[in-house]
mmCIF file of C-alpha atoms in Angstrom:
data_model
loop_
_atom_site.group_PDB
_atom_site.id
_atom_site.type_symbol
_atom_site.label_atom_id
_atom_site.label_comp_id
_atom_site.label_asym_id
_atom_site.label_seq_id
_atom_site.Cartn_x
_atom_site.Cartn_y
_atom_site.Cartn_z
ATOM 1 C CA MET A 18 0.000 0.000 0.000
ATOM 2 C CA THR A 19 1.218 3.486 -0.837
ATOM 3 C CA THR A 20 0.219 6.408 1.350
ATOM 4 C CA SER A 21 0.639 10.077 0.541
ATOM 5 C CA THR A 22 -0.384 13.002 2.712
ATOM 6 C CA PRO A 23 -0.953 16.569 1.484
ATOM 7 C CA SER A 24 0.983 19.263 3.280
ATOM 8 C CA SER A 25 -0.780 20.156 6.505
ATOM 9 C CA SER A 26 -0.001 23.811 5.858
ATOM 10 C CA HIS A 27 -1.894 23.706 2.540
ATOM 11 C CA PRO A 28 -5.197 21.850 3.057
ATOM 12 C CA LEU A 29 -6.683 20.694 -0.222
ATOM 13 C CA ARG A 30 -10.192 21.894 -0.992
ATOM 14 C CA LEU A 31 -11.265 20.608 -4.387
ATOM 15 C CA GLY A 32 -14.595 21.057 -6.061
ATOM 16 C CA ASP A 33 -16.292 18.550 -8.373
ATOM 17 C CA VAL A 34 -15.464 14.886 -8.893
ATOM 18 C CA GLY A 35 -13.559 15.503 -12.136
ATOM 19 C CA GLU A 36 -11.268 17.934 -10.326
ATOM 20 C CA VAL A 37 -10.705 15.531 -7.446
ATOM 21 C CA ILE A 38 -9.741 12.691 -9.796
ATOM 22 C CA ALA A 39 -7.507 15.019 -11.825
ATOM 23 C CA ALA A 40 -5.574 15.829 -8.642
ATOM 24 C CA LEU A 41 -4.624 12.190 -7.987
ATOM 25 C CA PRO A 42 -1.431 12.098 -10.140
ATOM 26 C CA ALA A 43 -0.112 15.088 -8.195
ATOM 27 C CA LEU A 44 -1.184 13.670 -4.853
ATOM 28 C CA MET A 45 0.432 10.297 -5.591
ATOM 29 C CA GLY A 46 3.430 11.582 -7.538
ATOM 30 C CA PHE A 47 2.400 9.554 -10.613
ATOM 31 C CA PRO A 48 -0.854 8.660 -12.438
ATOM 32 C CA PRO A 49 -2.199 5.551 -10.687
ATOM 33 C CA ALA A 50 -3.157 2.659 -12.986
ATOM 34 C CA HIS A 51 -4.646 -0.739 -12.111
ATOM 35 C CA SER A 52 -5.263 0.789 -8.697
ATOM 36 C CA ILE A 53 -7.774 1.541 -6.018
ATOM 37 C CA VAL A 54 -7.105 4.965 -4.541
ATOM 38 C CA VAL A 55 -8.782 5.931 -1.286
ATOM 39 C CA MET A 56 -8.961 9.529 -0.053
ATOM 40 C CA CYS A 57 -9.717 10.349 3.562
ATOM 41 C CA LEU A 58 -12.143 13.243 3.897
ATOM 42 C CA THR A 59 -11.418 14.935 7.171
ATOM 43 C CA PRO A 60 -14.153 16.973 8.859
ATOM 44 C CA THR A 61 -13.750 20.757 9.084
ATOM 45 C CA GLY A 62 -16.030 23.185 10.790
ATOM 46 C CA ASP A 63 -16.736 25.211 7.677
ATOM 47 C CA ALA A 64 -17.084 22.752 4.803
ATOM 48 C CA PRO A 65 -19.013 19.617 3.903
ATOM 49 C CA THR A 66 -16.904 16.489 3.533
ATOM 50 C CA ARG A 67 -18.302 15.073 0.306
ATOM 51 C CA PRO A 68 -16.853 15.783 -3.134
ATOM 52 C CA GLY A 69 -20.422 15.903 -4.367
ATOM 53 C CA GLY A 70 -21.027 18.882 -2.113
ATOM 54 C CA LYS A 71 -19.610 22.345 -2.504
ATOM 55 C CA VAL A 72 -16.082 21.446 -1.403
ATOM 56 C CA ALA A 73 -14.119 18.520 0.043
ATOM 57 C CA THR A 74 -11.108 18.589 2.333
ATOM 58 C CA ILE A 75 -8.704 15.739 1.533
ATOM 59 C CA GLY A 76 -6.421 14.177 4.123
ATOM 60 C CA ALA A 77 -4.353 11.023 3.609
ATOM 61 C CA VAL A 78 -4.451 9.441 0.149
ATOM 62 C CA MET A 79 -3.798 5.693 -0.136
ATOM 63 C CA ARG A 80 -3.243 3.375 -3.119
ATOM 64 C CA HIS A 81 -3.185 -0.364 -3.601
ATOM 65 C CA ASP A 82 -3.031 -2.580 -6.658
ATOM 66 C CA LEU A 83 -6.570 -3.344 -7.825
ATOM 67 C CA VAL A 84 -7.515 -7.017 -8.115
ATOM 68 C CA LEU A 85 -11.119 -7.495 -9.235
ATOM 69 C CA PRO A 86 -12.903 -10.661 -8.092
ATOM 70 C CA ARG A 87 -13.756 -13.245 -10.694
ATOM 71 C CA ALA A 88 -17.414 -13.982 -11.342
ATOM 72 C CA GLY A 89 -18.869 -16.133 -8.610
ATOM 73 C CA GLU A 90 -15.701 -16.088 -6.502
ATOM 74 C CA PRO A 91 -15.159 -14.332 -3.150
ATOM 75 C CA VAL A 92 -13.452 -10.965 -2.920
ATOM 76 C CA PRO A 93 -9.685 -11.717 -3.047
ATOM 77 C CA GLU A 94 -8.030 -11.818 0.372
ATOM 78 C CA LEU A 95 -5.383 -9.461 -0.993
ATOM 79 C CA MET A 96 -8.058 -6.799 -1.435
ATOM 80 C CA ARG A 97 -9.660 -7.493 1.941
ATOM 81 C CA ALA A 98 -6.242 -7.047 3.580
ATOM 82 C CA ALA A 99 -5.918 -3.728 1.748
ATOM 83 C CA PHE A 100 -9.373 -2.690 2.978
ATOM 84 C CA ARG A 101 -8.319 -3.409 6.564
ATOM 85 C CA ARG A 102 -5.245 -1.224 6.162
ATOM 86 C CA PHE A 103 -7.303 1.552 4.543
ATOM 87 C CA CYS A 104 -9.686 1.427 7.500
ATOM 88 C CA ALA A 105 -6.866 1.541 10.035
ATOM 89 C CA VAL A 106 -5.383 4.632 8.408
ATOM 90 C CA GLY A 107 -8.779 6.302 8.074
ATOM 91 C CA ALA A 108 -9.548 5.706 11.737
ATOM 92 C CA ARG A 109 -6.159 7.089 12.767
ATOM 93 C CA GLU A 110 -6.742 10.146 10.576
ATOM 94 C CA GLY A 111 -10.097 10.763 12.213
ATOM 95 C CA ALA A 112 -11.754 10.543 8.800
ATOM 96 C CA GLU A 113 -15.508 10.947 8.764
ATOM 97 C CA SER A 114 -15.757 9.457 5.289
ATOM 98 C CA VAL A 115 -13.642 8.300 2.375
ATOM 99 C CA VAL A 116 -13.872 8.380 -1.396
ATOM 100 C CA ALA A 117 -12.605 5.508 -3.539
ATOM 101 C CA VAL A 118 -11.419 5.790 -7.131
ATOM 102 C CA LEU A 119 -10.948 2.577 -9.127
ATOM 103 C CA VAL A 120 -8.650 2.868 -12.132
ATOM 104 C CA ASP A 121 -8.379 -0.004 -14.579
ATOM 105 C CA GLU A 122 -8.394 -0.215 -18.355
ATOM 106 C CA SER A 123 -11.348 -2.627 -18.171
ATOM 107 C CA LEU A 124 -13.568 -0.005 -16.501
ATOM 108 C CA THR A 125 -14.763 1.743 -19.642
ATOM 109 C CA ASP A 126 -18.515 1.233 -19.493
ATOM 110 C CA ARG A 127 -21.018 1.162 -16.631
ATOM 111 C CA ASP A 128 -22.914 -1.582 -18.511
ATOM 112 C CA ASP A 129 -19.916 -3.916 -18.772
ATOM 113 C CA PRO A 130 -20.440 -7.263 -16.928
ATOM 114 C CA ALA A 131 -17.234 -6.611 -14.966
ATOM 115 C CA VAL A 132 -18.973 -3.734 -13.186
ATOM 116 C CA ALA A 133 -21.057 -6.255 -11.239
ATOM 117 C CA GLU A 134 -17.825 -7.608 -9.744
ATOM 118 C CA VAL A 135 -16.714 -4.052 -8.990
ATOM 119 C CA CYS A 136 -19.941 -3.518 -7.078
ATOM 120 C CA ARG A 137 -19.279 -6.644 -5.000
ATOM 121 C CA LEU A 138 -15.812 -5.334 -4.220
ATOM 122 C CA VAL A 139 -17.210 -1.943 -3.235
ATOM 123 C CA ASP A 140 -19.856 -3.518 -0.986
ATOM 124 C CA ASP A 141 -17.155 -5.481 0.817
ATOM 125 C CA PHE A 142 -15.109 -2.311 1.306
ATOM 126 C CA ALA A 143 -18.178 -0.465 2.607
ATOM 127 C CA ASP A 144 -18.735 -3.218 5.173
ATOM 128 C CA HIS A 145 -15.140 -2.894 6.403
ATOM 129 C CA LEU A 146 -15.531 0.873 6.706
ATOM 130 C CA ASP A 147 -18.866 0.592 8.497
ATOM 131 C CA ALA A 148 -17.210 -1.571 11.150
ATOM 132 C CA VAL A 149 -14.953 1.352 12.116
ATOM 133 C CA GLY A 150 -17.590 4.074 11.774
ATOM 134 C CA ILE A 151 -16.442 5.542 8.460
ATOM 135 C CA GLU A 152 -18.790 6.267 5.571
ATOM 136 C CA LEU A 153 -18.003 5.420 1.960
ATOM 137 C CA ALA A 154 -19.031 8.789 0.556
ATOM 138 C CA GLY A 155 -18.396 8.049 -3.097
ATOM 139 C CA VAL A 156 -17.000 5.493 -5.547
ATOM 140 C CA TYR A 157 -15.849 6.397 -9.030
ATOM 141 C CA ALA A 158 -14.472 4.140 -11.760
ATOM 142 C CA LEU A 159 -12.585 4.958 -14.943
ATOM 143 C CA PRO A 160 -10.066 3.356 -17.340
ATOM 144 C CA GLU A 161 -7.289 5.921 -16.860
ATOM 145 C CA ILE A 162 -6.681 9.320 -15.331
ATOM 146 C CA SER A 163 -6.339 11.756 -18.194
ATOM 147 C CA GLY A 164 -8.010 14.961 -19.263
ATOM 148 C CA GLY A 165 -11.432 14.247 -20.747
ATOM 149 C CA ALA A 166 -11.591 10.618 -19.545
ATOM 150 C CA THR A 167 -15.073 9.549 -18.465
ATOM 151 C CA TRP A 168 -15.665 8.489 -14.874
ATOM 152 C CA PHE A 169 -18.818 6.734 -13.709
ATOM 153 C CA VAL A 170 -20.373 5.494 -10.487
ATOM 154 C CA PRO A 171 -20.589 1.674 -10.521
ATOM 155 C CA GLY A 172 -24.192 0.518 -10.416
ATOM 156 C CA GLN A 173 -25.596 4.030 -10.943
ATOM 157 C CA GLU A 174 -26.278 6.416 -13.790
ATOM 158 C CA PHE A 175 -23.918 9.198 -12.701
ATOM 159 C CA SER A 176 -20.891 10.008 -14.863
ATOM 160 C CA GLY A 177 -18.690 12.905 -15.848
ATOM 161 C CA SER A 178 -15.358 13.994 -17.279
ATOM 162 C CA VAL A 179 -11.945 14.280 -15.674
ATOM 163 C CA ALA A 180 -10.344 17.714 -15.668
ATOM 164 C CA ASP A 181 -6.842 18.170 -17.080
ATOM 165 C CA PRO A 182 -4.433 16.696 -14.474
ATOM 166 C CA GLY A 183 -1.649 18.981 -15.699
ATOM 167 C CA SER A 184 -3.728 22.051 -14.901
ATOM 168 C CA SER A 185 -4.696 20.873 -11.420
ATOM 169 C CA VAL A 186 -4.041 23.344 -8.626
ATOM 170 C CA VAL A 187 -2.471 20.440 -6.740
ATOM 171 C CA ALA A 188 -0.076 19.755 -9.619
ATOM 172 C CA ALA A 189 0.948 23.399 -9.627
ATOM 173 C CA ALA A 190 1.540 23.307 -5.874
ATOM 174 C CA ARG A 191 3.613 20.116 -6.155
ATOM 175 C CA VAL A 192 5.826 21.562 -8.886
ATOM 176 C CA PHE A 193 6.196 24.802 -6.913
ATOM 177 C CA GLU A 194 7.418 22.774 -3.932
ATOM 178 C CA GLY A 195 10.029 21.064 -6.122
ATOM 179 C CA SER A 196 8.385 17.626 -6.227
ATOM 180 C CA PRO A 197 8.170 16.047 -9.693
ATOM 181 C CA ILE A 198 5.126 14.218 -11.042
ATOM 182 C CA ARG A 199 6.337 11.072 -12.765
ATOM 183 C CA ALA A 200 4.755 9.557 -15.831
ATOM 184 C CA SER A 201 4.196 6.220 -14.090
ATOM 185 C CA ARG A 202 5.191 4.099 -11.117
ATOM 186 C CA ARG A 203 7.767 2.439 -13.362
ATOM 187 C CA GLU A 204 9.502 5.790 -13.651
ATOM 188 C CA LEU A 205 9.748 5.843 -9.864
ATOM 189 C CA GLU A 206 11.224 2.349 -9.823
ATOM 190 C CA ALA A 207 13.749 3.357 -12.494
ATOM 191 C CA LEU A 208 15.221 5.913 -10.102
ATOM 192 C CA LEU A 209 16.669 3.024 -8.086
ATOM 193 C CA ALA A 210 17.104 0.435 -10.830
ATOM 194 C CA PRO A 211 20.517 -1.259 -10.437
ATOM 195 C CA TYR A 212 23.263 -0.283 -12.841
ATOM 196 C CA PRO A 213 24.548 -2.952 -15.267
ATOM 197 C CA PRO A 214 26.298 -5.910 -13.600
ATOM 198 C CA ALA A 215 29.747 -4.793 -14.803
ATOM 199 C CA VAL A 216 29.405 -1.499 -12.920
ATOM 200 C CA ARG A 217 28.241 -3.141 -9.717
ATOM 201 C CA GLN A 218 30.943 -5.802 -9.944
ATOM 202 C CA GLU A 219 33.608 -3.115 -10.212
ATOM 203 C CA VAL A 220 32.209 -1.393 -7.128
ATOM 204 C CA ALA A 221 32.126 -4.729 -5.310
ATOM 205 C CA ARG A 222 35.815 -5.259 -6.067
ATOM 206 C CA CYS A 223 36.581 -1.804 -4.718
ATOM 207 C CA ILE A 224 34.622 -2.521 -1.533
ATOM 208 C CA ASP A 225 36.971 -5.363 -0.674
ATOM 209 C CA GLU A 226 39.931 -2.990 -0.954
ATOM 210 C CA VAL A 227 38.249 -0.113 0.886
ATOM 211 C CA VAL A 228 37.187 -2.273 3.838
ATOM 212 C CA GLU A 229 40.790 -3.075 4.684
ATOM 213 C CA THR A 230 41.930 0.537 4.261
ATOM 214 C CA ARG A 231 39.068 2.035 6.281
ATOM 215 C CA ASP A 232 39.414 -0.561 9.043
ATOM 216 C CA ARG A 233 43.083 0.330 9.512
ATOM 217 C CA GLU A 234 42.266 4.042 9.497
ATOM 218 C CA TYR A 235 39.443 3.603 11.994
ATOM 219 C CA GLU A 236 41.622 1.593 14.364
ATOM 220 C CA ARG A 237 44.404 4.175 14.146
ATOM 221 C CA CYS A 238 42.015 7.062 14.886
ATOM 222 C CA ALA A 239 40.379 5.151 17.718
ATOM 223 C CA ARG A 240 43.754 4.485 19.327
ATOM 224 C CA ASP A 241 44.762 8.143 19.028
ATOM 225 C CA GLY A 242 41.498 9.799 20.064
ATOM 226 C CA GLY A 243 38.848 7.221 20.894
ATOM 227 C CA GLY A 244 35.903 5.735 19.004
ATOM 228 C CA GLU A 245 33.962 9.011 18.768
ATOM 229 C CA ARG A 246 36.871 10.717 17.037
ATOM 230 C CA ALA A 247 37.059 7.831 14.568
ATOM 231 C CA ASP A 248 33.290 8.078 13.949
ATOM 232 C CA ARG A 249 33.574 11.818 13.486
ATOM 233 C CA LEU A 250 36.236 11.465 10.797
ATOM 234 C CA GLU A 251 34.079 8.918 8.966
ATOM 235 C CA LEU A 252 31.062 11.224 9.151
ATOM 236 C CA GLU A 253 33.184 14.115 7.871
ATOM 237 C CA THR A 254 34.250 11.941 4.931
ATOM 238 C CA VAL A 255 30.609 11.200 4.025
ATOM 239 C CA LEU A 256 29.737 14.905 4.224
ATOM 240 C CA ALA A 257 32.687 15.722 1.960
ATOM 241 C CA HIS A 258 31.364 13.230 -0.616
ATOM 242 C CA ILE A 259 27.914 14.864 -0.479
ATOM 243 C CA GLU A 260 29.320 18.367 -0.891
ATOM 244 C CA ALA A 261 31.484 17.263 -3.822
ATOM 245 C CA TYR A 262 28.477 15.620 -5.463
ATOM 246 C CA ALA A 263 26.363 18.747 -4.912
ATOM 247 C CA GLU A 264 29.055 20.735 -6.716
ATOM 248 C CA GLY A 265 28.897 18.457 -9.754
ATOM 249 C CA ALA A 266 31.532 15.806 -9.122
ATOM 250 C CA ASP A 267 30.713 12.359 -10.531
ATOM 251 C CA PRO A 268 31.431 9.608 -7.971
ATOM 252 C CA THR A 269 33.886 6.926 -9.028
ATOM 253 C CA ALA A 270 33.618 3.224 -8.237
ATOM 254 C CA SER A 271 36.046 3.830 -5.363
ATOM 255 C CA ASP A 272 33.842 6.662 -4.063
ATOM 256 C CA PHE A 273 30.781 4.427 -4.088
ATOM 257 C CA ALA A 274 32.711 1.695 -2.331
ATOM 258 C CA GLU A 275 33.982 4.069 0.342
ATOM 259 C CA LEU A 276 30.486 5.406 0.986
ATOM 260 C CA ALA A 277 29.146 1.860 1.332
ATOM 261 C CA VAL A 278 31.786 1.020 3.913
ATOM 262 C CA LEU A 279 31.242 4.277 5.814
ATOM 263 C CA LEU A 280 27.460 3.787 5.953
ATOM 264 C CA ALA A 281 28.020 0.301 7.358
ATOM 265 C CA ASN A 282 29.062 2.210 10.491
ATOM 266 C CA ARG A 283 25.619 2.561 12.069
ATOM 267 C CA THR A 284 26.644 5.686 13.993
ATOM 268 C CA VAL A 285 27.520 7.381 10.721
ATOM 269 C CA ARG A 286 24.422 6.166 8.891
ATOM 270 C CA ASP A 287 22.101 7.264 11.691
ATOM 271 C CA ALA A 288 23.809 10.660 11.852
ATOM 272 C CA VAL A 289 23.370 11.405 8.128
ATOM 273 C CA MET A 290 19.641 10.830 8.497
ATOM 274 C CA GLY A 291 19.671 14.321 9.997
ATOM 275 C CA LEU A 292 20.446 15.712 6.544
ATOM 276 C CA ALA A 293 16.904 14.852 5.417
ATOM 277 C CA THR A 294 15.543 18.000 7.064
ATOM 278 C CA GLY A 295 18.298 20.427 6.056
ATOM 279 C CA PRO A 296 19.645 22.293 3.012
ATOM 280 C CA LEU A 297 21.622 19.257 1.822
ATOM 281 C CA ALA A 298 18.538 17.038 1.746
ATOM 282 C CA ARG A 299 18.040 16.851 -2.016
ATOM 283 C CA SER A 300 21.755 16.525 -2.841
ATOM 284 C CA ALA A 301 22.143 13.785 -0.252
ATOM 285 C CA GLU A 302 19.078 11.942 -1.533
ATOM 286 C CA ARG A 303 20.302 12.063 -5.126
ATOM 287 C CA LEU A 304 23.666 10.693 -4.027
ATOM 288 C CA TRP A 305 21.994 7.922 -2.005
ATOM 289 C CA ALA A 306 19.964 7.011 -5.096
ATOM 290 C CA GLU A 307 23.106 6.811 -7.241
ATOM 291 C CA LEU A 308 24.747 4.753 -4.524
ATOM 292 C CA ALA A 309 21.792 2.356 -4.330
ATOM 293 C CA ARG A 310 22.023 1.792 -8.086
ATOM 294 C CA ALA A 311 25.772 1.182 -8.039
ATOM 295 C CA LEU A 312 26.157 -1.074 -5.015
ATOM 296 C CA PRO A 313 25.816 -4.857 -4.913
ATOM 297 C CA ASP A 314 23.518 -6.655 -2.490
ATOM 298 C CA PRO A 315 23.214 -6.421 0.466
ATOM 299 C CA GLU A 316 25.258 -3.202 0.670
ATOM 300 C CA ARG A 317 22.717 -1.246 -1.393
ATOM 301 C CA ALA A 318 20.124 -1.626 1.389
ATOM 302 C CA ASP A 319 21.593 1.209 3.486
ATOM 303 C CA ALA A 320 21.571 3.647 0.573
ATOM 304 C CA ALA A 321 18.039 2.698 -0.496
ATOM 305 C CA ALA A 322 16.833 3.064 3.106
ATOM 306 C CA LEU A 323 18.242 6.607 3.225
ATOM 307 C CA VAL A 324 16.402 7.441 -0.015
ATOM 308 C CA GLY A 325 13.234 6.043 1.525
ATOM 309 C CA PHE A 326 13.652 8.002 4.729
ATOM 310 C CA GLY A 327 14.275 11.304 2.942
ATOM 311 C CA ALA A 328 11.264 10.788 0.681
ATOM 312 C CA TYR A 329 9.081 9.789 3.633
ATOM 313 C CA VAL A 330 10.045 12.854 5.672
ATOM 314 C CA ARG A 331 9.045 15.237 2.892
ATOM 315 C CA GLY A 332 5.760 13.401 2.248
ATOM 316 C CA ASP A 333 6.668 11.551 -0.959
ATOM 317 C CA GLY A 334 5.090 8.255 0.074
ATOM 318 C CA PRO A 335 5.293 6.592 -3.388
ATOM 319 C CA LEU A 336 9.054 7.101 -3.699
ATOM 320 C CA ALA A 337 9.531 6.086 -0.066
ATOM 321 C CA GLY A 338 7.642 2.853 -0.728
ATOM 322 C CA VAL A 339 9.687 2.018 -3.820
ATOM 323 C CA ALA A 340 12.976 2.767 -2.030
ATOM 324 C CA LEU A 341 12.134 0.751 1.069
ATOM 325 C CA ALA A 342 10.980 -2.174 -1.069
ATOM 326 C CA ALA A 343 14.349 -2.057 -2.869
ATOM 327 C CA ALA A 344 16.177 -2.001 0.462
ATOM 328 C CA LEU A 345 14.281 -5.009 1.794
ATOM 329 C CA GLU A 346 14.750 -6.897 -1.464
ATOM 330 C CA SER A 347 18.489 -6.320 -1.127
ATOM 331 C CA ASP A 348 18.551 -7.259 2.561
ATOM 332 C CA PRO A 349 15.300 -8.725 3.967
ATOM 333 C CA ARG A 350 16.680 -8.379 7.504
ATOM 334 C CA HIS A 351 17.497 -4.664 7.193
ATOM 335 C CA ARG A 352 16.046 -3.358 10.436
ATOM 336 C CA LEU A 353 15.769 0.357 9.580
ATOM 337 C CA SER A 354 14.019 -0.352 6.282
ATOM 338 C CA ASP A 355 11.631 -2.764 7.953
ATOM 339 C CA LEU A 356 10.660 -0.231 10.627
ATOM 340 C CA LEU A 357 10.163 2.571 8.106
ATOM 341 C CA ASP A 358 8.182 0.297 5.793
ATOM 342 C CA GLN A 359 5.888 -0.749 8.631
ATOM 343 C CA ALA A 360 5.300 2.907 9.508
ATOM 344 C CA LEU A 361 4.561 3.770 5.879
ATOM 345 C CA GLN A 362 2.200 0.830 5.416
ATOM 346 C CA ALA A 363 0.394 1.835 8.607
ATOM 347 C CA GLY A 364 -0.156 5.322 7.189
ATOM 348 C CA LEU A 365 1.887 7.177 9.818
ATOM 349 C CA ARG A 366 2.405 10.779 8.812
ATOM 350 C CA PRO A 367 5.913 12.131 8.083
ATOM 351 C CA GLU A 368 5.856 13.979 11.404
ATOM 352 C CA ALA A 369 5.820 10.612 13.176
ATOM 353 C CA ILE A 370 9.265 9.660 11.870
ATOM 354 C CA ARG A 371 10.848 13.118 11.688
ATOM 355 C CA GLY A 372 12.339 12.530 15.131
ATOM 356 C CA LEU A 373 14.850 10.162 13.515
ATOM 357 C CA ALA A 374 16.311 13.160 11.693
ATOM 358 C CA GLU A 375 16.586 15.063 14.961
ATOM 359 C CA THR A 376 18.371 12.063 16.454
ATOM 360 C CA GLY A 377 20.817 12.304 13.556
ATOM 361 C CA HIS A 378 21.580 15.887 14.501
ATOM 362 C CA GLU A 379 22.095 14.856 18.112
ATOM 363 C CA ILE A 380 24.507 12.084 17.122
ATOM 364 C CA ALA A 381 26.512 14.532 15.011
ATOM 365 C CA VAL A 382 26.700 17.012 17.906
ATOM 366 C CA ARG A 383 27.906 14.242 20.197
ATOM 367 C CA LEU A 384 30.685 13.585 17.703
ATOM 368 C CA GLY A 385 31.568 17.284 17.586
ATOM 369 C CA LEU A 386 29.868 18.236 14.330
ATOM 370 C CA VAL A 387 26.854 20.405 13.540
ATOM 371 C CA LEU A 388 24.821 19.315 10.542
ATOM 372 C CA PRO A 389 23.292 22.101 8.437
ATOM 373 C CA ARG A 390 19.712 22.984 9.246
ATOM 374 C CA GLY A 391 17.098 25.013 7.410
ATOM 375 C CA ASP A 392 14.779 24.638 4.451
ATOM 376 C CA GLU A 393 15.413 21.812 2.012
ATOM 377 C CA GLN A 394 17.048 22.813 -1.200
ATOM 378 C CA SER A 395 15.068 22.294 -4.389
#
């Protein structure tokens, strides 16, 4: 399940159904396909909470792969598990109601026989919601999210057109904040796709050399000034790599290998998590992404986890989900990735994990360094 939450400082108040659906690519970071998207409608004192009314206030937005039941068969357990997670997030959000949008290329006509199976799926979801006191305020189906596409209400005669997603006020806000809208989820996955085997093998060979060199250096520093001094020098080396990358330097195989070895020091890795809330956030995240693509398994898990954490903190749930999945695929026992993934799947807001960044700052201070603070760079 992917969860995305609009900025709390900019509550989203969208008008008709076509406008709400058009906002989904911006809210998710990509146009959802073969998906069920659920939007929590949070109560406000001055506005109705239905998109069919004058205005709707949208809270958390959740997505899951859509699996329609086959004729005569029960609703798939995969979907029922998704419904339970949707309900848990909605209850935590204090949602009064939710709206569901089903996107699948087969959903082109309200008279298609497949719509009967959609209605069974919707009824099952409504039952799950009713059990936690949340109303299913609306359900809309369509083949794709694009300007002019026709949406319809399964089992009813209501239909309409989708507004232009590119002209959505939410899309404009996302671009203004420096967050791209990708063409598809595959584009997200490509950001962390491993480099060709030859590249990763070269980095792997360098890792073997760097481990021995860094171990000797760490032991020497620890003897001269203690473990914290040795950790500080390793953290300083990581920061130097980030600054060089931000200035346009292309990392070499040796650079990637050194970063992998340095991040294996958990004190260093936990400290650099503090960068996710400072002016080096975007540069660091881009470097972590490059690192995750260049490293072999299981070393790439640390870099992918840092990408996931940075994306999570700034509210980019889709990228966070892709990055954490990559980390756990590389190392299924990676504890940080597992904890972050559980938080993301449970729909915890970015504020709930931001304290890990503050801990990073505290670790750096303990080592005698002050990480940069301030607004994230675009």
